[in-house]
Structure formats: C-alpha cells, structure tokens
Amino acid sequence: MIRRDSLYRRLLTWLLLPLLALGGLMVLQAWMDARRTADRAYDRLLEAATLAIAEQVQWQEQRLWLDLPPAALEMLATDAEERVFYALHDAQGRYVTGNAELPGDPREVGERADGLLYRDIVWHGLALRQGVRRGRLEDWRQRERFEVRVAHTREGRERLAAELLRGNLAYILTMAALAVVILLLAIRAALAPLTRLRRAIRARDPRTLSPLALSLPRELAELRETLNDLLARMRRVRANQERFIGDASHQLRTPLAGLSARAELALRQDDPARWREALEAMHTTSVRTSRLAIQLLSLTRLDNPEYRPELASLDLNALARQAVRTHWNACHRDAVDLGVEASPAPVTIMGLDWQLEEALGNLIDNARRYGARHITVRTHASPPTLEVEDDGPGIPAERRLLMLRPFHRGSDDHEGSGLGLAIVDGIARTHGARLILGEGSGARGLRVTLRFPGDTP
C-alpha cells in the first residue's frame, strides 16, 4: 500500500512550526511591551499627580495643610472610570488628609528620601497602582517632612495595553500572512525541478534506457545521476540478456533441428533397429543440448555485470577431492585415469563452491572428451592454486587466448559447445584469480591453472 505522504506537506509542516513558535514569542513580546508602555504612561501621570499635590502642601496653624487642586486627580481619572485615591501623611506617618488611608513607603527615611516609589498593591480587595512621594516644606521657618500617597485602579492601564496589543497583533498577523504566502510560493518554486523530473520519467518510453538529460539543481542532479547509473546498469543487464537470447537461439537451433529430423526419419521407418538407432542419436543430441543450455545459463550469469556473489571460506583440497569423486564414473567408463594430488597444508580461499565445482567439472569433461588418458587435479598452498592437468592433445600456444572466447572450438571438435574454458575464465574473474593455460608435464597435454589471490612464495 502506497503511503500518501507528501514532501510538500512535510516541508510546509517543518517550516511552519518554527514560524508558529516565533509568532507566539512575538505575541508574548508584544503583550509585555504593551504592558510596559501602558505602565510607563500612567506612571508619568502618577508622578505628575503626586508632584501637583506636593506643591500645594503648606504649614498653617502648627500643622500641615493641603489645598488640593481638582486638576491633580482629574489627570488620573480617564474615561475608563478609574477610582483615584490620595492621602497626605506627616513625617511620623500620621494621616493628615485625603480620601483614603493608603499604605506608605516601606523604605527607610534616609534611603532616597525625596524619591518617588511606584508599586502594585492590593488594598481592600482592589488592585491598585500606587505612587508615593516624600517631600519637605521649603520654608525658612519650617522644614517639616511629609509623604504624598496616590493610587488608582488599573482599568485605564489595561485598556491602553489592550489597544497597544491589538495594534501590534494586526501588524504581526499581517506579517505572518505575508510570510506564509511567501513560504508557500518558495516551497512550490523549490519543488518545481522535482516535478519536472517526475514528469520527464513518466513521459519516457518504458523500453528507453538512455540517460536522463535534464537541467536540475545540485541536489536533484545527484538523484538524476543515480538514476542514470541505474539505467546504465539496466542497459548492461538487457544487453547481457539479449546476448544470451541470441547465443541460445543460435546454438540451440542446430541440435533442435537435428532432433526433429531424427524423429521424422524414425517415424518413416518400420524396422525396430532403425528406431533404436534414431533413439540413441536423439538421446546423444538431447544430452549435448541439455549440457549446452546449462553452460549458456552459467556463462550468462557470470557475464552479468550486476552479479555480486557473496563469497565464503572454502578449502580447495576438499573441492578437488569432491570433483574427482563426482566425475570418477564417467572417466572410468572411458578408461581415463582421474586422480587428485592435494596439498598437505590446508588451502583456504574466499569463493563460491558451486562455481569452482563447475569450473573443475568443465575442465575434467573437456580433457576427457578431447582424448586425455590421464587427468590430475592438483592443489598448492602458496599461493592458493588449483590445477587440472591432462595428457591429451593440448592447445597450441597461439590459440590459447582464442579458446577463452565463447563458442570458439577446435577445428576437429564437432561435439563441444566452445563454452567450457569461457566459463572457467568467467569463474576465475569472479574470484579475482589468474587463469593460466600451459603445457602439461613432458610438454604434453594441457595444464589449466587457477591462481587465487594470496601470498607469493
């Protein structure tokens, strides 16, 4: 089942999440700035109100006296219907006059004695913003200290903060909408080359394996090159398959036609002896054809450029003994002496047992069919070496490389397929081994050597 996942959706999600987080931080910052701005504006009004009240404090009849101007409190009474409270206290903290007994300045007298204190308080269940100013009478006869306390409710502050926040939110939302639109357009523009690549692949003929020639950004160019590498491997595989089909059709056509002719000829005869003769010929041809088909499949698999076998640890001595046991009966029927000379030391390599068994089988079968009377399978430990030596007619030195080509046979060979040594050569290349064709002992026969990677003595 195909997952309906979208690269566009994933990019949009991963880019929008940071934007949302940033937007949340901006809203929080806007709210804090609005609160600070509103507090700063109203604290200036508190400062002006306390200063206006402090300027009206006088000394009359041996006590502090205040003639409160209306404007001193009206500047704090906005259209938000705030409640404003004030009080005048003497140096000993005694209440002198006012409309409410508000808490005083908790600071010590000597600590910024003439400074202004702003603070948030809760008084009789009301949340207030208070300003406390300490002052003194500037008279040559009297220098009495006093404290002016003014407080008001927070309705005006909250309303101003809300108005400032709404203005900031409108700006933030406008910028967020613009950022989202730009983000959507940017993602579509960034993914446009990927869309072109998808359309180019969909528009191709399935039988076309030519490389993609499409101008793409660097990241997608790497994907294009990867696809081109895949197409190149597929071309090699298809070429290998076409070569196999051509080889098989060419090589199998003659024996199949011979089988058909033999069968047709036998059907025209009434003599059982002729039938037997035809059946024997058909059996021989079918055996040869079966072996040819097997060799064709082996050669095709070895020539496959994408074939990457997994090698395992093998003992060449054990492989050599097993090959002799497997082919002993066939050699014995043809009066061929088949033996093994194994190295006394273990001969271990990394390889594929079935391929090396097939290589030994091809070499032993070739030597038997080409007239050898003695065949020896031999191993050496350093470097790891596998040899098959016979005393047959051998191969002239000038023709040895030609014999490694597929379907190349000797001039007097009418039964072979010409694939045995080609398969051995392919197996040697798979194992990184060196294939050497040389003369046997006494300058007779053929010695085929597979020298595997290892320490040279």
PDB file of N, CA, C and O in Angstrom, residues 374-419:
ATOM      1  N   HIS A 374      45.032 -39.567 -18.916  1.00  0.00           N
ATOM      2  CA  HIS A 374      45.370 -39.303 -17.511  1.00  0.00           C
ATOM      3  C   HIS A 374      44.983 -37.847 -17.183  1.00  0.00           C
ATOM      4  O   HIS A 374      45.397 -36.922 -17.893  1.00  0.00           O
ATOM      5  N   ILE A 375      44.206 -37.687 -16.125  1.00  0.00           N
ATOM      6  CA  ILE A 375      43.791 -36.354 -15.678  1.00  0.00           C
ATOM      7  C   ILE A 375      44.119 -36.236 -14.190  1.00  0.00           C
ATOM      8  O   ILE A 375      43.743 -37.106 -13.399  1.00  0.00           O
ATOM      9  N   THR A 376      44.808 -35.157 -13.827  1.00  0.00           N
ATOM     10  CA  THR A 376      45.199 -34.946 -12.431  1.00  0.00           C
ATOM     11  C   THR A 376      44.681 -33.582 -11.955  1.00  0.00           C
ATOM     12  O   THR A 376      44.918 -32.565 -12.597  1.00  0.00           O
ATOM     13  N   VAL A 377      43.977 -33.623 -10.831  1.00  0.00           N
ATOM     14  CA  VAL A 377      43.540 -32.389 -10.172  1.00  0.00           C
ATOM     15  C   VAL A 377      44.503 -32.127  -9.029  1.00  0.00           C
ATOM     16  O   VAL A 377      44.703 -32.984  -8.168  1.00  0.00           O
ATOM     17  N   ARG A 378      45.093 -30.932  -9.031  1.00  0.00           N
ATOM     18  CA  ARG A 378      46.195 -30.656  -8.106  1.00  0.00           C
ATOM     19  C   ARG A 378      45.931 -29.331  -7.382  1.00  0.00           C
ATOM     20  O   ARG A 378      45.355 -28.403  -7.943  1.00  0.00           O
ATOM     21  N   THR A 379      46.368 -29.250  -6.111  1.00  0.00           N
ATOM     22  CA  THR A 379      46.260 -28.006  -5.338  1.00  0.00           C
ATOM     23  C   THR A 379      47.612 -27.640  -4.753  1.00  0.00           C
ATOM     24  O   THR A 379      48.442 -28.517  -4.471  1.00  0.00           O
ATOM     25  N   HIS A 380      47.835 -26.342  -4.584  1.00  0.00           N
ATOM     26  CA  HIS A 380      49.034 -25.809  -3.935  1.00  0.00           C
ATOM     27  C   HIS A 380      48.591 -24.772  -2.904  1.00  0.00           C
ATOM     28  O   HIS A 380      47.593 -24.081  -3.094  1.00  0.00           O
ATOM     29  N   ALA A 381      49.399 -24.677  -1.860  1.00  0.00           N
ATOM     30  CA  ALA A 381      49.013 -23.809  -0.746  1.00  0.00           C
ATOM     31  C   ALA A 381      49.484 -22.375  -0.904  1.00  0.00           C
ATOM     32  O   ALA A 381      48.800 -21.443  -0.486  1.00  0.00           O
ATOM     33  N   SER A 382      50.663 -22.157  -1.488  1.00  0.00           N
ATOM     34  CA  SER A 382      51.214 -20.799  -1.503  1.00  0.00           C
ATOM     35  C   SER A 382      51.822 -20.502  -2.873  1.00  0.00           C
ATOM     36  O   SER A 382      52.872 -21.080  -3.217  1.00  0.00           O
ATOM     37  N   PRO A 383      51.169 -19.669  -3.659  1.00  0.00           N
ATOM     38  CA  PRO A 383      49.851 -19.078  -3.410  1.00  0.00           C
ATOM     39  C   PRO A 383      48.750 -20.115  -3.622  1.00  0.00           C
ATOM     40  O   PRO A 383      48.995 -21.161  -4.243  1.00  0.00           O
ATOM     41  N   PRO A 384      47.546 -19.869  -3.131  1.00  0.00           N
ATOM     42  CA  PRO A 384      46.463 -20.833  -3.318  1.00  0.00           C
ATOM     43  C   PRO A 384      46.233 -21.093  -4.805  1.00  0.00           C
ATOM     44  O   PRO A 384      45.954 -20.170  -5.580  1.00  0.00           O
ATOM     45  N   THR A 385      46.380 -22.343  -5.210  1.00  0.00           N
ATOM     46  CA  THR A 385      46.330 -22.677  -6.631  1.00  0.00           C
ATOM     47  C   THR A 385      45.529 -23.950  -6.831  1.00  0.00           C
ATOM     48  O   THR A 385      45.613 -24.889  -6.028  1.00  0.00           O
ATOM     49  N   LEU A 386      44.780 -23.959  -7.928  1.00  0.00           N
ATOM     50  CA  LEU A 386      44.001 -25.120  -8.331  1.00  0.00           C
ATOM     51  C   LEU A 386      44.381 -25.431  -9.772  1.00  0.00           C
ATOM     52  O   LEU A 386      44.315 -24.561 -10.644  1.00  0.00           O
ATOM     53  N   GLU A 387      44.795 -26.682 -10.049  1.00  0.00           N
ATOM     54  CA  GLU A 387      45.251 -27.080 -11.380  1.00  0.00           C
ATOM     55  C   GLU A 387      44.514 -28.326 -11.844  1.00  0.00           C
ATOM     56  O   GLU A 387      44.161 -29.196 -11.040  1.00  0.00           O
ATOM     57  N   VAL A 388      44.308 -28.369 -13.146  1.00  0.00           N
ATOM     58  CA  VAL A 388      43.826 -29.584 -13.800  1.00  0.00           C
ATOM     59  C   VAL A 388      44.777 -29.853 -14.970  1.00  0.00           C
ATOM     60  O   VAL A 388      44.859 -29.042 -15.899  1.00  0.00           O
ATOM     61  N   GLU A 389      45.487 -30.973 -14.913  1.00  0.00           N
ATOM     62  CA  GLU A 389      46.476 -31.317 -15.939  1.00  0.00           C
ATOM     63  C   GLU A 389      46.071 -32.625 -16.606  1.00  0.00           C
ATOM     64  O   GLU A 389      45.605 -33.572 -15.946  1.00  0.00           O
ATOM     65  N   ASP A 390      46.235 -32.673 -17.954  1.00  0.00           N
ATOM     66  CA  ASP A 390      45.925 -33.905 -18.697  1.00  0.00           C
ATOM     67  C   ASP A 390      47.035 -34.161 -19.705  1.00  0.00           C
ATOM     68  O   ASP A 390      47.901 -33.321 -19.930  1.00  0.00           O
ATOM     69  N   ASP A 391      46.984 -35.360 -20.313  1.00  0.00           N
ATOM     70  CA  ASP A 391      47.988 -35.737 -21.312  1.00  0.00           C
ATOM     71  C   ASP A 391      47.371 -35.830 -22.704  1.00  0.00           C
ATOM     72  O   ASP A 391      47.825 -36.586 -23.560  1.00  0.00           O
ATOM     73  N   GLY A 392      46.310 -35.032 -22.937  1.00  0.00           N
ATOM     74  CA  GLY A 392      45.642 -35.037 -24.228  1.00  0.00           C
ATOM     75  C   GLY A 392      46.412 -34.254 -25.275  1.00  0.00           C
ATOM     76  O   GLY A 392      47.602 -33.943 -25.117  1.00  0.00           O
ATOM     77  N   PRO A 393      45.733 -33.911 -26.375  1.00  0.00           N
ATOM     78  CA  PRO A 393      46.417 -33.202 -27.464  1.00  0.00           C
ATOM     79  C   PRO A 393      46.836 -31.791 -27.105  1.00  0.00           C
ATOM     80  O   PRO A 393      47.711 -31.220 -27.765  1.00  0.00           O
ATOM     81  N   GLY A 394      46.227 -31.209 -26.088  1.00  0.00           N
ATOM     82  CA  GLY A 394      46.615 -29.859 -25.679  1.00  0.00           C
ATOM     83  C   GLY A 394      46.104 -28.798 -26.645  1.00  0.00           C
ATOM     84  O   GLY A 394      45.340 -29.069 -27.583  1.00  0.00           O
ATOM     85  N   ILE A 395      46.534 -27.559 -26.398  1.00  0.00           N
ATOM     86  CA  ILE A 395      46.138 -26.418 -27.225  1.00  0.00           C
ATOM     87  C   ILE A 395      47.402 -25.688 -27.631  1.00  0.00           C
ATOM     88  O   ILE A 395      48.231 -25.349 -26.775  1.00  0.00           O
ATOM     89  N   PRO A 396      47.603 -25.437 -28.931  1.00  0.00           N
ATOM     90  CA  PRO A 396      48.785 -24.684 -29.357  1.00  0.00           C
ATOM     91  C   PRO A 396      48.832 -23.319 -28.662  1.00  0.00           C
ATOM     92  O   PRO A 396      47.804 -22.710 -28.379  1.00  0.00           O
ATOM     93  N   ALA A 397      50.029 -22.840 -28.391  1.00  0.00           N
ATOM     94  CA  ALA A 397      50.200 -21.596 -27.650  1.00  0.00           C
ATOM     95  C   ALA A 397      49.534 -20.418 -28.347  1.00  0.00           C
ATOM     96  O   ALA A 397      48.972 -19.530 -27.691  1.00  0.00           O
ATOM     97  N   GLU A 398      49.558 -20.389 -29.680  1.00  0.00           N
ATOM     98  CA  GLU A 398      48.995 -19.257 -30.396  1.00  0.00           C
ATOM     99  C   GLU A 398      47.467 -19.247 -30.383  1.00  0.00           C
ATOM    100  O   GLU A 398      46.842 -18.249 -30.756  1.00  0.00           O
ATOM    101  N   ARG A 399      46.840 -20.345 -29.941  1.00  0.00           N
ATOM    102  CA  ARG A 399      45.384 -20.411 -29.952  1.00  0.00           C
ATOM    103  C   ARG A 399      44.785 -20.423 -28.538  1.00  0.00           C
ATOM    104  O   ARG A 399      43.564 -20.518 -28.393  1.00  0.00           O
ATOM    105  N   ARG A 400      45.599 -20.330 -27.541  1.00  0.00           N
ATOM    106  CA  ARG A 400      45.086 -20.456 -26.180  1.00  0.00           C
ATOM    107  C   ARG A 400      44.164 -19.291 -25.795  1.00  0.00           C
ATOM    108  O   ARG A 400      43.128 -19.512 -25.153  1.00  0.00           O
ATOM    109  N   LEU A 401      44.538 -18.076 -26.171  1.00  0.00           N
ATOM    110  CA  LEU A 401      43.659 -16.946 -25.858  1.00  0.00           C
ATOM    111  C   LEU A 401      42.346 -17.037 -26.625  1.00  0.00           C
ATOM    112  O   LEU A 401      41.280 -16.666 -26.109  1.00  0.00           O
ATOM    113  N   LEU A 402      42.397 -17.547 -27.863  1.00  0.00           N
ATOM    114  CA  LEU A 402      41.166 -17.686 -28.647  1.00  0.00           C
ATOM    115  C   LEU A 402      40.218 -18.685 -28.009  1.00  0.00           C
ATOM    116  O   LEU A 402      38.993 -18.531 -28.097  1.00  0.00           O
ATOM    117  N   MET A 403      40.745 -19.697 -27.345  1.00  0.00           N
ATOM    118  CA  MET A 403      39.902 -20.718 -26.742  1.00  0.00           C
ATOM    119  C   MET A 403      39.113 -20.190 -25.547  1.00  0.00           C
ATOM    120  O   MET A 403      38.165 -20.839 -25.102  1.00  0.00           O
ATOM    121  N   LEU A 404      39.505 -19.011 -25.029  1.00  0.00           N
ATOM    122  CA  LEU A 404      38.760 -18.416 -23.913  1.00  0.00           C
ATOM    123  C   LEU A 404      37.521 -17.660 -24.391  1.00  0.00           C
ATOM    124  O   LEU A 404      36.702 -17.244 -23.572  1.00  0.00           O
ATOM    125  N   ARG A 405      37.389 -17.491 -25.707  1.00  0.00           N
ATOM    126  CA  ARG A 405      36.210 -16.810 -26.228  1.00  0.00           C
ATOM    127  C   ARG A 405      35.031 -17.777 -26.270  1.00  0.00           C
ATOM    128  O   ARG A 405      35.200 -18.957 -26.585  1.00  0.00           O
ATOM    129  N   PRO A 406      33.830 -17.307 -25.987  1.00  0.00           N
ATOM    130  CA  PRO A 406      32.651 -18.183 -26.061  1.00  0.00           C
ATOM    131  C   PRO A 406      32.438 -18.702 -27.478  1.00  0.00           C
ATOM    132  O   PRO A 406      32.637 -17.977 -28.458  1.00  0.00           O
ATOM    133  N   PHE A 407      32.063 -19.982 -27.579  1.00  0.00           N
ATOM    134  CA  PHE A 407      31.701 -20.666 -28.823  1.00  0.00           C
ATOM    135  C   PHE A 407      32.882 -20.856 -29.771  1.00  0.00           C
ATOM    136  O   PHE A 407      32.688 -21.174 -30.943  1.00  0.00           O
ATOM    137  N   HIS A 408      34.107 -20.663 -29.261  1.00  0.00           N
ATOM    138  CA  HIS A 408      35.268 -20.937 -30.107  1.00  0.00           C
ATOM    139  C   HIS A 408      35.724 -22.365 -29.834  1.00  0.00           C
ATOM    140  O   HIS A 408      36.071 -22.734 -28.724  1.00  0.00           O
ATOM    141  N   ARG A 409      35.699 -23.179 -30.886  1.00  0.00           N
ATOM    142  CA  ARG A 409      36.059 -24.590 -30.749  1.00  0.00           C
ATOM    143  C   ARG A 409      37.260 -24.901 -31.624  1.00  0.00           C
ATOM    144  O   ARG A 409      37.576 -24.179 -32.570  1.00  0.00           O
ATOM    145  N   GLY A 410      37.891 -26.039 -31.296  1.00  0.00           N
ATOM    146  CA  GLY A 410      38.986 -26.502 -32.122  1.00  0.00           C
ATOM    147  C   GLY A 410      38.490 -26.961 -33.494  1.00  0.00           C
ATOM    148  O   GLY A 410      37.311 -27.265 -33.692  1.00  0.00           O
ATOM    149  N   SER A 411      39.394 -27.024 -34.428  1.00  0.00           N
ATOM    150  CA  SER A 411      38.991 -27.341 -35.802  1.00  0.00           C
ATOM    151  C   SER A 411      38.405 -28.729 -35.935  1.00  0.00           C
ATOM    152  O   SER A 411      37.570 -28.982 -36.801  1.00  0.00           O
ATOM    153  N   ASP A 412      38.814 -29.682 -35.096  1.00  0.00           N
ATOM    154  CA  ASP A 412      38.319 -31.059 -35.198  1.00  0.00           C
ATOM    155  C   ASP A 412      37.257 -31.373 -34.142  1.00  0.00           C
ATOM    156  O   ASP A 412      36.937 -32.531 -33.911  1.00  0.00           O
ATOM    157  N   ASP A 413      36.728 -30.341 -33.496  1.00  0.00           N
ATOM    158  CA  ASP A 413      35.725 -30.557 -32.455  1.00  0.00           C
ATOM    159  C   ASP A 413      34.347 -30.311 -33.049  1.00  0.00           C
ATOM    160  O   ASP A 413      34.010 -29.195 -33.434  1.00  0.00           O
ATOM    161  N   HIS A 414      33.551 -31.383 -33.129  1.00  0.00           N
ATOM    162  CA  HIS A 414      32.204 -31.258 -33.690  1.00  0.00           C
ATOM    163  C   HIS A 414      31.125 -31.449 -32.639  1.00  0.00           C
ATOM    164  O   HIS A 414      29.953 -31.313 -32.957  1.00  0.00           O
ATOM    165  N   GLU A 415      31.513 -31.775 -31.419  1.00  0.00           N
ATOM    166  CA  GLU A 415      30.520 -32.018 -30.379  1.00  0.00           C
ATOM    167  C   GLU A 415      30.519 -30.949 -29.291  1.00  0.00           C
ATOM    168  O   GLU A 415      29.507 -30.715 -28.647  1.00  0.00           O
ATOM    169  N   GLY A 416      31.650 -30.346 -29.073  1.00  0.00           N
ATOM    170  CA  GLY A 416      31.727 -29.364 -27.997  1.00  0.00           C
ATOM    171  C   GLY A 416      30.973 -28.083 -28.341  1.00  0.00           C
ATOM    172  O   GLY A 416      30.687 -27.787 -29.492  1.00  0.00           O
ATOM    173  N   SER A 417      30.697 -27.321 -27.289  1.00  0.00           N
ATOM    174  CA  SER A 417      29.984 -26.058 -27.465  1.00  0.00           C
ATOM    175  C   SER A 417      30.914 -24.860 -27.500  1.00  0.00           C
ATOM    176  O   SER A 417      30.488 -23.747 -27.838  1.00  0.00           O
ATOM    177  N   GLY A 418      32.156 -25.044 -27.101  1.00  0.00           N
ATOM    178  CA  GLY A 418      33.079 -23.916 -27.056  1.00  0.00           C
ATOM    179  C   GLY A 418      32.850 -22.988 -25.881  1.00  0.00           C
ATOM    180  O   GLY A 418      33.244 -21.824 -25.919  1.00  0.00           O
ATOM    181  N   LEU A 419      32.210 -23.509 -24.817  1.00  0.00           N
ATOM    182  CA  LEU A 419      31.907 -22.666 -23.654  1.00  0.00           C
ATOM    183  C   LEU A 419      32.677 -23.067 -22.407  1.00  0.00           C
ATOM    184  O   LEU A 419      32.675 -22.316 -21.432  1.00  0.00           O
TER     185      LEU A 419
END
